[in-house]
Each structure stands twice: as C-alpha cells, then as structure tokens.
Amino acid sequence: MAMSFFDQFASPSYLGIPLIAIAIALPWVLYPSPSSRWVNNRLITIQGWLINRFTNQLMLPLNTGGHKWALLLASLMVFLITINMLGLLPYTFTPTTQLSLNMGFAVPLWLATVIIGMRNQPTVALGHLLPEGTPIPLIPVLIIIETISLFIRPLALGVRLTANLTAGHLLIQLIATAVFVLLPMMPTVAILTAIVLFLLTLLEVAVAMIQAYVFVLLLSLYLQENV
C-alpha cells in the first residue's frame, strides 16, 4: 500500500511508448484560439486580459532589453498553470511532478539569462559574485559561496516546483484513502475528513497556480540581474 501511493508519479506508457509527450502537448489543444472577428467571445477576452495583466506585471521591473522575453515567460506561465491544474483531475498524470521535466525547463532558461549577462555586461555579471565593500580576507570565500549559490538556482527552481506538487498530490491521496477506510466504521469522522479533503483540494488549486507564478517570477528576477 505504501508503494502504491507513489504509482501516480510514474510516467505512463502504452506498449512501451511513454505518453508524457501527449500529456505535455495536450494543454495547448485546450486553449481557445483568437478569431479574426472584431469582437471575441467572453472566454477569449478574459484569457487575453489575464495574460496582458500578468505580462505587464512581470515586465514592469525589466528594461527594454528584457521585454523580448515577454512571450516566452507568459507562454511558460500559462503552460505550467494548465499542466498543474489538469494534474488535479482524477486519473490524470502531472508531468511537472517529474524532476527531470522541471530541470529541463529551469536549466536552459537560467543558463540563457547567465549567458545574456556575460555577453552584454560581463563586468556587472561578474560583480554579483563579490558584494561591494567586502573585506579582503573574505573575498575568496565569498566568491566561492556566491558561485555555488548561482549554480544552485536552477536546481532550486526545479526542486521547488516538484516538491510542492508531489507533496500536495500525496497528501490528497492519503486523506482520500482515509475517507474510504473510515466511512464504514465512523461515518461522522469520515464526513469531517472529506470536508478537510475538499478544503485541501482548494488549497492545491491555489498552490498549482502560485508555484507556476513563482517559477516564472524567479526567472524574471534572474533576467533582471543580467539585462
């Protein structure tokens, strides 16, 4: 029983073919595409308004050079939110519970921000490794510490997203199992547990959106340091 709790995080396959590619590509089919009409329907209007608000908020602290990333970051935000939300449905697979996928998003984008900083302003980029006013004896130690913290950033991005979603899914499954076990023996306790499960599900919906926002927000902060 203990091992079965983690079966939901195993990548599904059919006839030996991994289906994670379908799980990643499916959200793009669900998005409404804008039409050529002058007036769109309510769903497309709300979708465009939310994306515009998010993009404006994200690009506010960045200068003009960082605005080239607006389309990429907004698309990544919508994509992560959709995958996280679909993963809360029964009998579905959440690709973002796989550390390999999250690291595949985090490492290239973080590396791109570092390369942009080293190419456009190498002095400022290297200056982040040594805070101003550092005593001379501490300079080697601080450079090593800042370098390690720089390389830990993509790992923190991927692990944060994976750990939060994995913990939420496990907690939901544990409480749902407790509800089914308690229902024949103690119906009152089972009903109270089901209410807790409902509240936890609402919390996980918020976590799914917040974690996607935090992932993209931290990438924009890394970009802000290098443009």
XYZ file of N, CA and C in Angstrom:
681
model
N 0.831 -1.201 0.000
C 0.000 0.000 0.000
C 0.868 1.254 0.000
N 1.987 1.225 0.754
C 2.840 2.407 0.832
C 3.461 2.722 -0.524
N 3.825 1.685 -1.274
C 4.428 1.918 -2.573
C 3.411 2.395 -3.593
N 2.128 1.990 -3.431
C 1.117 2.358 -4.410
C 0.838 3.854 -4.397
N 1.138 4.530 -3.284
C 0.929 5.965 -3.231
C 1.802 6.698 -4.252
N 2.945 6.123 -4.583
C 3.861 6.780 -5.499
C 3.671 6.321 -6.941
N 2.730 5.423 -7.161
C 2.486 4.969 -8.531
C 1.928 6.082 -9.409
N 1.242 7.061 -8.802
C 0.661 8.142 -9.586
C 1.732 9.034 -10.218
N 2.972 8.968 -9.705
C 4.041 9.798 -10.247
C 4.860 9.079 -11.307
N 4.550 7.808 -11.572
C 5.259 7.065 -12.610
C 4.786 7.532 -13.981
N 5.734 7.737 -14.884
C 5.379 8.194 -16.227
C 4.589 7.109 -16.953
N 3.380 7.409 -17.435
C 2.568 6.373 -18.082
C 3.146 5.978 -19.435
N 2.895 4.744 -19.819
C 3.367 4.253 -21.107
C 2.343 3.285 -21.671
N 2.331 3.161 -22.984
C 1.424 2.253 -23.676
C 2.226 1.491 -24.717
N 2.271 0.165 -24.564
C 3.066 -0.690 -25.440
C 4.541 -0.274 -25.443
N 5.020 0.147 -24.271
C 6.410 0.561 -24.154
C 6.692 1.964 -24.631
N 5.666 2.683 -25.094
C 5.855 4.046 -25.597
C 5.457 5.023 -24.494
N 6.356 5.900 -24.023
C 5.986 6.856 -22.970
C 4.958 7.862 -23.476
N 3.961 8.117 -22.645
C 2.871 9.016 -23.012
C 3.040 10.412 -22.424
N 4.215 10.694 -21.849
C 4.408 12.019 -21.256
C 4.382 13.113 -22.316
N 4.777 12.766 -23.560
C 4.734 13.764 -24.635
C 3.306 14.195 -24.915
N 2.365 13.245 -24.865
C 0.954 13.597 -25.070
C 0.452 14.462 -23.916
N 0.878 14.118 -22.686
C 0.459 14.900 -21.522
C 0.988 16.327 -21.584
N 2.164 16.508 -22.197
C 2.722 17.852 -22.323
C 2.054 18.622 -23.454
N 1.728 17.926 -24.545
C 1.158 18.606 -25.714
C -0.334 18.865 -25.570
N -1.034 18.087 -24.730
C -2.483 18.211 -24.630
C -2.966 19.593 -24.190
N -2.326 20.266 -23.205
C -2.859 21.575 -22.786
C -2.984 22.585 -23.906
N -2.106 22.545 -24.908
C -2.175 23.543 -25.970
C -3.440 23.384 -26.799
N -4.027 22.174 -26.810
C -5.257 21.960 -27.570
C -6.447 22.615 -26.886
N -6.352 22.789 -25.566
C -7.485 23.297 -24.799
C -7.619 24.808 -24.850
N -6.582 25.508 -25.274
C -6.636 26.963 -25.270
C -7.507 27.455 -26.424
N -8.414 28.387 -26.171
C -9.193 28.953 -27.288
C -8.315 29.842 -28.151
N -8.420 29.680 -29.449
C -7.616 30.488 -30.377
C -8.398 31.713 -30.784
N -7.766 32.882 -30.821
C -8.464 34.108 -31.215
C -8.920 34.041 -32.662
N -10.055 34.637 -32.919
C -10.614 34.657 -34.269
C -10.316 35.994 -34.929
N -10.708 36.101 -36.185
C -10.486 37.334 -36.944
C -11.616 38.340 -36.753
N -12.573 38.031 -35.903
C -13.680 38.952 -35.666
C -13.223 40.151 -34.846
N -13.958 41.230 -34.995
C -13.641 42.424 -34.224
C -13.949 42.223 -32.737
N -15.015 41.480 -32.455
C -15.423 41.245 -31.075
C -15.305 39.755 -30.785
N -14.476 39.384 -29.798
C -14.295 37.986 -29.426
C -15.316 37.584 -28.373
N -15.398 36.284 -28.104
C -16.301 35.834 -27.047
C -15.679 36.111 -25.678
N -16.453 35.835 -24.642
C -16.022 36.192 -23.282
C -14.778 35.413 -22.859
N -14.693 34.134 -23.236
C -13.560 33.315 -22.812
C -12.248 33.845 -23.372
N -12.234 34.164 -24.664
C -11.015 34.695 -25.276
C -10.681 36.066 -24.707
N -11.711 36.882 -24.441
C -11.475 38.208 -23.866
C -10.851 38.103 -22.475
N -11.395 37.220 -21.633
C -10.837 37.032 -20.284
C -9.425 36.480 -20.363
N -9.204 35.514 -21.262
C -7.868 34.945 -21.414
C -6.862 36.012 -21.825
N -7.206 36.829 -22.791
C -6.294 37.890 -23.224
C -6.050 38.919 -22.143
N -7.094 39.255 -21.377
C -6.936 40.256 -20.316
C -6.006 39.737 -19.219
N -6.177 38.460 -18.822
C -5.325 37.892 -17.781
C -3.873 37.806 -18.232
N -3.649 37.388 -19.463
C -2.276 37.281 -19.962
C -1.631 38.661 -20.058
N -2.384 39.654 -20.510
C -1.839 41.016 -20.594
C -1.497 41.563 -19.214
N -2.371 41.338 -18.238
C -2.103 41.821 -16.892
C -0.858 41.152 -16.307
N -0.752 39.852 -16.497
C 0.410 39.132 -15.976
C 1.696 39.600 -16.659
N 1.641 39.764 -17.986
C 2.834 40.178 -18.723
C 3.274 41.574 -18.308
N 2.322 42.490 -18.146
C 2.667 43.849 -17.712
C 3.294 43.839 -16.320
N 2.736 43.038 -15.421
C 3.285 42.962 -14.068
C 4.681 42.358 -14.069
N 4.903 41.376 -14.935
C 6.187 40.685 -14.979
C 7.269 41.554 -15.606
N 6.911 42.317 -16.629
C 7.892 43.121 -17.348
C 8.132 44.492 -16.717
N 7.369 44.823 -15.673
C 7.470 46.153 -15.071
C 8.875 46.471 -14.564
N 9.556 45.567 -13.821
C 10.898 45.931 -13.332
C 12.007 45.776 -14.364
N 11.715 45.222 -15.538
C 12.744 44.982 -16.546
C 12.864 46.161 -17.492
N 14.067 46.353 -18.024
C 14.248 47.398 -19.020
C 13.818 46.882 -20.392
N 14.051 47.698 -21.413
C 13.558 47.348 -22.744
C 14.176 46.060 -23.270
N 15.429 45.793 -22.941
C 16.069 44.577 -23.420
C 15.420 43.307 -22.898
N 14.850 43.373 -21.698
C 14.212 42.193 -21.128
C 12.812 41.940 -21.645
N 12.234 42.926 -22.347
C 10.876 42.756 -22.862
C 10.814 41.737 -23.992
N 11.957 41.367 -24.553
C 11.956 40.334 -25.588
C 11.538 38.970 -25.018
N 11.648 38.819 -23.708
C 11.302 37.562 -23.060
C 9.821 37.489 -22.696
N 9.044 38.513 -23.006
C 7.652 38.562 -22.558
C 6.848 37.378 -23.091
N 6.975 37.088 -24.377
C 6.205 35.992 -24.976
C 6.601 34.645 -24.376
N 7.906 34.436 -24.183
C 8.380 33.171 -23.635
C 7.900 32.967 -22.206
N 8.045 33.991 -21.364
C 7.667 33.849 -19.960
C 6.158 33.724 -19.792
N 5.392 34.498 -20.573
C 3.932 34.391 -20.479
C 3.451 33.026 -20.946
N 4.034 32.510 -22.026
C 3.648 31.180 -22.512
C 4.001 30.103 -21.492
N 5.188 30.225 -20.874
C 5.593 29.248 -19.859
C 4.671 29.295 -18.656
N 4.242 30.494 -18.270
C 3.333 30.644 -17.142
C 1.996 29.956 -17.424
N 1.415 30.224 -18.579
C 0.125 29.613 -18.930
C 0.265 28.099 -19.042
N 1.374 27.649 -19.610
C 1.600 26.216 -19.789
C 1.712 25.500 -18.448
N 2.502 26.049 -17.515
C 2.668 25.416 -16.212
C 1.368 25.417 -15.417
N 0.619 26.513 -15.470
C -0.657 26.563 -14.748
C -1.608 25.499 -15.283
N -1.680 25.370 -16.605
C -2.604 24.401 -17.191
C -2.215 22.975 -16.827
N -0.927 22.650 -16.917
C -0.485 21.296 -16.561
C -0.744 21.003 -15.087
N -0.448 21.966 -14.220
C -0.667 21.750 -12.789
C -2.143 21.580 -12.465
N -3.005 22.355 -13.125
C -4.435 22.256 -12.859
C -5.013 20.954 -13.402
N -4.585 20.543 -14.596
C -5.080 19.285 -15.150
C -4.629 18.093 -14.307
N -3.483 18.214 -13.653
C -2.998 17.131 -12.819
C -3.827 16.899 -11.570
N -4.699 17.869 -11.208
C -5.569 17.684 -10.050
C -6.831 16.906 -10.387
N -7.089 16.671 -11.675
C -8.249 15.884 -12.068
C -7.999 14.402 -11.783
N -9.050 13.631 -11.513
C -8.852 12.191 -11.249
C -8.326 11.465 -12.484
N -7.509 10.466 -12.241
C -6.966 9.582 -13.276
C -6.177 10.356 -14.337
N -5.453 11.356 -13.901
C -4.596 12.119 -14.809
C -3.161 12.040 -14.308
N -2.239 12.411 -15.189
C -0.815 12.405 -14.867
C -0.302 13.830 -14.910
N 0.472 14.207 -13.902
C 1.025 15.561 -13.825
C 2.491 15.528 -14.232
N 2.838 16.011 -15.427
C 4.246 15.966 -15.857
C 5.170 16.784 -14.973
N 4.649 17.838 -14.329
C 5.511 18.694 -13.516
C 5.863 18.073 -12.168
N 5.377 16.863 -11.871
C 5.872 16.149 -10.692
C 7.163 15.395 -11.004
N 7.604 15.443 -12.263
C 8.862 14.810 -12.660
C 9.982 15.843 -12.584
N 10.984 15.556 -11.768
C 12.099 16.492 -11.605
C 12.849 16.706 -12.916
N 12.924 15.670 -13.732
C 13.656 15.790 -14.999
C 13.007 16.823 -15.908
N 11.674 16.852 -15.954
C 10.982 17.835 -16.795
C 11.185 19.251 -16.268
N 11.050 19.424 -14.957
C 11.223 20.754 -14.376
C 12.649 21.267 -14.543
N 13.623 20.361 -14.400
C 15.002 20.773 -14.634
C 15.230 21.085 -16.110
N 14.510 20.392 -16.984
C 14.607 20.706 -18.407
C 14.090 22.091 -18.743
N 13.146 22.588 -17.945
C 12.693 23.972 -18.102
C 13.660 24.944 -17.430
N 14.108 24.597 -16.213
C 14.854 25.542 -15.388
C 16.269 25.774 -15.899
N 17.000 24.697 -16.218
C 18.414 24.842 -16.563
C 18.634 25.655 -17.843
N 17.956 25.364 -18.958
C 18.224 26.173 -20.162
C 17.848 27.642 -20.003
N 16.720 27.915 -19.331
C 16.304 29.309 -19.180
C 17.234 30.065 -18.237
N 17.646 29.417 -17.132
C 18.615 30.064 -16.239
C 19.938 30.278 -16.958
N 20.383 29.290 -17.716
C 21.647 29.424 -18.438
C 21.569 30.535 -19.479
N 20.403 30.701 -20.090
C 20.241 31.774 -21.068
C 20.377 33.141 -20.404
N 19.827 33.313 -19.194
C 19.971 34.595 -18.503
C 21.427 34.867 -18.147
N 22.161 33.816 -17.726
C 23.575 33.996 -17.385
C 24.388 34.352 -18.631
N 24.125 33.677 -19.735
C 24.866 33.957 -20.979
C 24.588 35.369 -21.464
N 23.329 35.804 -21.349
C 22.992 37.171 -21.760
C 23.749 38.181 -20.908
N 23.827 37.930 -19.585
C 24.564 38.847 -18.717
C 26.048 38.867 -19.022
N 26.642 37.712 -19.271
C 28.059 37.654 -19.579
C 28.372 38.285 -20.935
N 27.429 38.251 -21.859
C 27.678 38.817 -23.179
C 27.457 40.329 -23.196
N 26.393 40.796 -22.547
C 26.044 42.213 -22.629
C 26.797 43.071 -21.617
N 26.914 42.578 -20.388
C 27.587 43.361 -19.342
C 28.398 42.426 -18.449
N 29.531 41.956 -18.934
C 30.319 40.977 -18.161
C 30.811 41.522 -16.828
N 31.140 42.809 -16.767
C 31.640 43.372 -15.508
C 30.573 43.337 -14.431
N 29.360 43.732 -14.790
C 28.263 43.729 -13.806
C 27.902 42.300 -13.421
N 27.895 41.391 -14.406
C 27.541 39.998 -14.116
C 28.543 39.356 -13.167
N 29.825 39.603 -13.402
C 30.839 39.063 -12.502
C 30.864 39.810 -11.170
N 30.416 41.069 -11.182
C 30.382 41.834 -9.945
C 29.391 41.294 -8.932
N 28.380 40.534 -9.406
C 27.430 39.940 -8.473
C 28.073 38.872 -7.603
N 29.229 38.356 -8.026
C 29.896 37.332 -7.238
C 30.650 37.909 -6.047
N 30.814 39.221 -6.013
C 31.562 39.850 -4.921
C 30.836 41.112 -4.480
N 30.146 41.092 -3.339
C 29.445 42.283 -2.859
C 30.399 43.439 -2.601
N 29.902 44.633 -2.789
C 30.737 45.824 -2.610
C 31.073 46.016 -1.138
N 32.303 46.405 -0.873
C 32.744 46.656 0.493
C 33.151 45.411 1.260
N 33.421 44.311 0.557
C 33.806 43.068 1.230
C 35.246 43.179 1.752
N 35.492 42.788 2.993
C 36.880 42.789 3.491
C 37.759 41.862 2.652
N 39.023 42.251 2.502
C 39.940 41.499 1.636
C 40.098 40.041 2.067
N 40.206 39.723 3.360
C 40.359 38.293 3.719
C 39.150 37.429 3.336
N 37.969 38.034 3.221
C 36.767 37.267 2.926
C 36.482 37.142 1.428
N 37.273 37.802 0.606
C 36.983 37.809 -0.836
C 36.982 36.400 -1.435
N 38.001 35.557 -1.211
C 37.947 34.209 -1.820
C 36.750 33.382 -1.351
N 36.448 33.476 -0.051
C 35.338 32.680 0.490
C 34.008 33.133 -0.115
N 33.791 34.446 -0.194
C 32.531 34.959 -0.720
C 32.370 34.639 -2.202
N 33.461 34.684 -2.954
C 33.367 34.344 -4.376
C 32.930 32.893 -4.550
N 33.484 31.995 -3.723
C 33.098 30.577 -3.797
C 31.631 30.401 -3.406
N 31.211 31.087 -2.325
C 29.825 30.959 -1.861
C 28.855 31.495 -2.908
N 29.143 32.671 -3.484
C 28.248 33.250 -4.486
C 28.209 32.409 -5.753
N 29.336 31.803 -6.110
C 29.352 30.935 -7.292
C 28.490 29.697 -7.066
N 28.590 29.121 -5.869
C 27.757 27.952 -5.555
C 26.281 28.331 -5.553
N 25.957 29.479 -4.963
C 24.554 29.911 -4.942
C 24.030 30.186 -6.340
N 24.914 30.641 -7.236
C 24.495 30.888 -8.621
C 24.136 29.582 -9.325
N 24.933 28.554 -9.112
C 24.686 27.274 -9.782
C 23.561 26.472 -9.107
N 23.193 26.846 -7.889
C 22.099 26.158 -7.203
C 20.736 26.676 -7.686
N 20.712 27.840 -8.310
C 19.434 28.452 -8.703
C 18.558 27.546 -9.566
N 19.073 26.961 -10.647
C 18.181 26.100 -11.442
C 17.717 24.867 -10.676
N 18.584 24.334 -9.808
C 18.179 23.189 -9.003
C 17.052 23.573 -8.047
N 17.157 24.767 -7.459
C 16.098 25.228 -6.553
C 14.783 25.438 -7.306
N 14.857 25.954 -8.533
C 13.649 26.143 -9.327
C 12.944 24.813 -9.574
N 13.702 23.823 -10.038
C 13.089 22.541 -10.361
C 12.604 21.792 -9.134
N 13.410 21.775 -8.071
C 13.039 21.035 -6.869
C 11.842 21.682 -6.189
N 11.760 23.000 -6.170
C 10.628 23.677 -5.522
C 9.318 23.290 -6.178
N 9.278 23.352 -7.507
C 8.045 23.002 -8.222
C 7.696 21.530 -8.031
N 8.700 20.660 -8.137
C 8.447 19.228 -7.987
C 7.985 18.882 -6.580
N 8.656 19.413 -5.570
C 8.351 19.051 -4.182
C 6.963 19.531 -3.771
N 6.592 20.735 -4.149
C 5.283 21.259 -3.751
C 4.149 20.473 -4.388
N 4.264 20.168 -5.671
C 3.200 19.423 -6.333
C 3.149 17.976 -5.846
N 4.320 17.355 -5.663
C 4.349 15.975 -5.192
C 3.763 15.857 -3.789
N 4.124 16.773 -2.906
C 3.597 16.731 -1.540
C 2.092 16.925 -1.527
N 1.591 17.832 -2.349
C 0.149 18.057 -2.403
C -0.606 16.849 -2.906
N -0.107 16.212 -3.964
C -0.773 15.027 -4.504
C -0.760 13.871 -3.497
N 0.371 13.697 -2.815
C 0.448 12.633 -1.817
C -0.516 12.881 -0.661
N -0.593 14.128 -0.217
C -1.489 14.439 0.894
C -2.942 14.228 0.507
N -3.313 14.610 -0.710
C -4.686 14.387 -1.173
C -5.000 12.893 -1.221
N -4.078 12.110 -1.736
C -4.320 10.674 -1.832
C -4.399 10.026 -0.447
N -3.559 10.448 0.474
C -3.598 9.889 1.832
C -4.925 10.197 2.519
N -5.384 11.453 2.412
C -6.643 11.818 3.069
C -7.826 11.149 2.378
N -7.794 11.033 1.045
C -8.872 10.340 0.339
C -8.935 8.867 0.739
N -7.778 8.235 0.909
C -7.751 6.847 1.371
C -8.316 6.727 2.780
N -8.003 7.705 3.631
C -8.543 7.695 4.996
C -10.058 7.837 4.988
N -10.601 8.643 4.083
C -12.056 8.800 3.990
C -12.723 7.473 3.637
N -12.173 6.753 2.656
C -12.767 5.472 2.258
C -12.645 4.425 3.364
N -11.557 4.456 4.113
C -11.373 3.476 5.194
C -12.300 3.777 6.367
N -12.492 5.062 6.697
C -13.289 5.441 7.859
C -14.786 5.425 7.595
N -15.184 5.478 6.328
C -16.609 5.608 6.018
C -17.454 4.460 6.584
N -17.075 3.191 6.450
C -17.923 2.130 7.036
C -17.885 2.094 8.559
N -16.761 2.516 9.159
C -16.599 2.366 10.606
C -17.080 3.591 11.365
N -16.647 4.781 10.935
C -17.007 6.030 11.621
C -17.469 7.044 10.586
N -18.742 7.039 10.207
C -19.228 7.944 9.153
C -19.036 9.425 9.484
N -19.237 9.786 10.761
C -19.103 11.202 11.130
C -17.677 11.693 10.922
N -16.724 10.887 11.379
C -15.317 11.249 11.184
C -14.967 11.267 9.708
N -15.543 10.335 8.939
C -15.273 10.304 7.502
C -15.796 11.557 6.819
N -16.965 12.042 7.237
C -17.515 13.269 6.642
C -16.635 14.467 6.975
N -16.186 14.540 8.226
C -15.287 15.637 8.601
C -13.969 15.560 7.813
N -13.481 14.343 7.633
C -12.251 14.173 6.842
C -12.482 14.563 5.392
N -13.679 14.264 4.855
C -13.990 14.648 3.477
C -14.045 16.166 3.328
N -14.525 16.854 4.354
C -14.526 18.326 4.313
C -13.091 18.855 4.290
N -12.237 18.240 5.103
C -10.819 18.623 5.085
C -10.211 18.358 3.712
N -10.593 17.239 3.103
C -10.094 16.907 1.767
C -10.544 17.940 0.744
N -11.785 18.400 0.850
C -12.274 19.432 -0.076
C -11.507 20.737 0.090
N -11.279 21.131 1.331
C -10.510 22.362 1.578
C -9.073 22.219 1.095
N -8.497 21.025 1.292
C -7.137 20.793 0.824
C -7.063 20.845 -0.706
N -8.102 20.349 -1.366
C -8.123 20.411 -2.827
C -8.156 21.860 -3.308
N -8.950 22.692 -2.648
C -8.960 24.120 -2.991
C -7.583 24.745 -2.769
N -6.931 24.337 -1.679
C -5.577 24.839 -1.420
C -4.614 24.392 -2.509
N -4.756 23.160 -2.972
C -3.863 22.661 -4.014
C -4.091 23.371 -5.342
N -5.322 23.792 -5.602
C -5.583 24.598 -6.809
C -4.798 25.904 -6.727
N -4.832 26.530 -5.543
C -4.069 27.765 -5.360
C -2.573 27.508 -5.467
N -2.103 26.387 -4.889
C -0.677 26.057 -4.955
C -0.246 25.824 -6.397
N -1.094 25.165 -7.182
C -0.762 24.896 -8.580
C -0.548 26.190 -9.352
N -1.367 27.193 -9.087
C -1.209 28.475 -9.775
C -0.041 29.272 -9.209
N 0.104 29.262 -7.877
C 1.154 30.053 -7.242
C 2.533 29.522 -7.620
N 2.704 28.209 -7.654
C 4.010 27.640 -7.977
C 4.416 27.951 -9.417
N 3.450 27.932 -10.332
C 3.766 28.318 -11.705
C 4.183 29.783 -11.765
N 3.481 30.635 -11.006
C 3.822 32.062 -10.988
C 5.200 32.285 -10.369
N 5.498 31.575 -9.273
C 6.801 31.726 -8.607
C 7.927 31.276 -9.534
N 7.721 30.186 -10.262
C 8.734 29.686 -11.190
C 9.091 30.751 -12.219
N 8.069 31.346 -12.829
C 8.317 32.355 -13.870
C 8.826 33.656 -13.247
N 8.327 34.007 -12.070
C 8.774 35.241 -11.414
C 10.257 35.180 -11.071
N 10.731 34.050 -10.565
C 12.151 33.919 -10.242
C 13.007 33.978 -11.509
N 12.518 33.398 -12.598
C 13.251 33.514 -13.858
C 13.350 34.970 -14.294
N 12.275 35.725 -14.114
C 12.318 37.147 -14.491
C 13.273 37.925 -13.590
N 13.369 37.538 -12.321
C 14.335 38.205 -11.430
C 15.765 37.879 -11.823
N 16.021 36.629 -12.224
C 17.366 36.289 -12.722
C 17.667 37.058 -13.985
N 16.657 37.241 -14.829
C 16.858 38.006 -16.059
C 17.112 39.467 -15.743
N 16.437 39.995 -14.713
C 16.613 41.396 -14.351
C 18.052 41.695 -13.931
N 18.714 40.719 -13.327
C 20.100 40.932 -12.910
C 21.070 40.988 -14.081
N 20.661 40.480 -15.244
C 21.603 40.315 -16.350
C 21.270 41.130 -17.594
N 20.251 41.983 -17.516
C 19.929 42.817 -18.690
C 20.034 44.278 -18.310
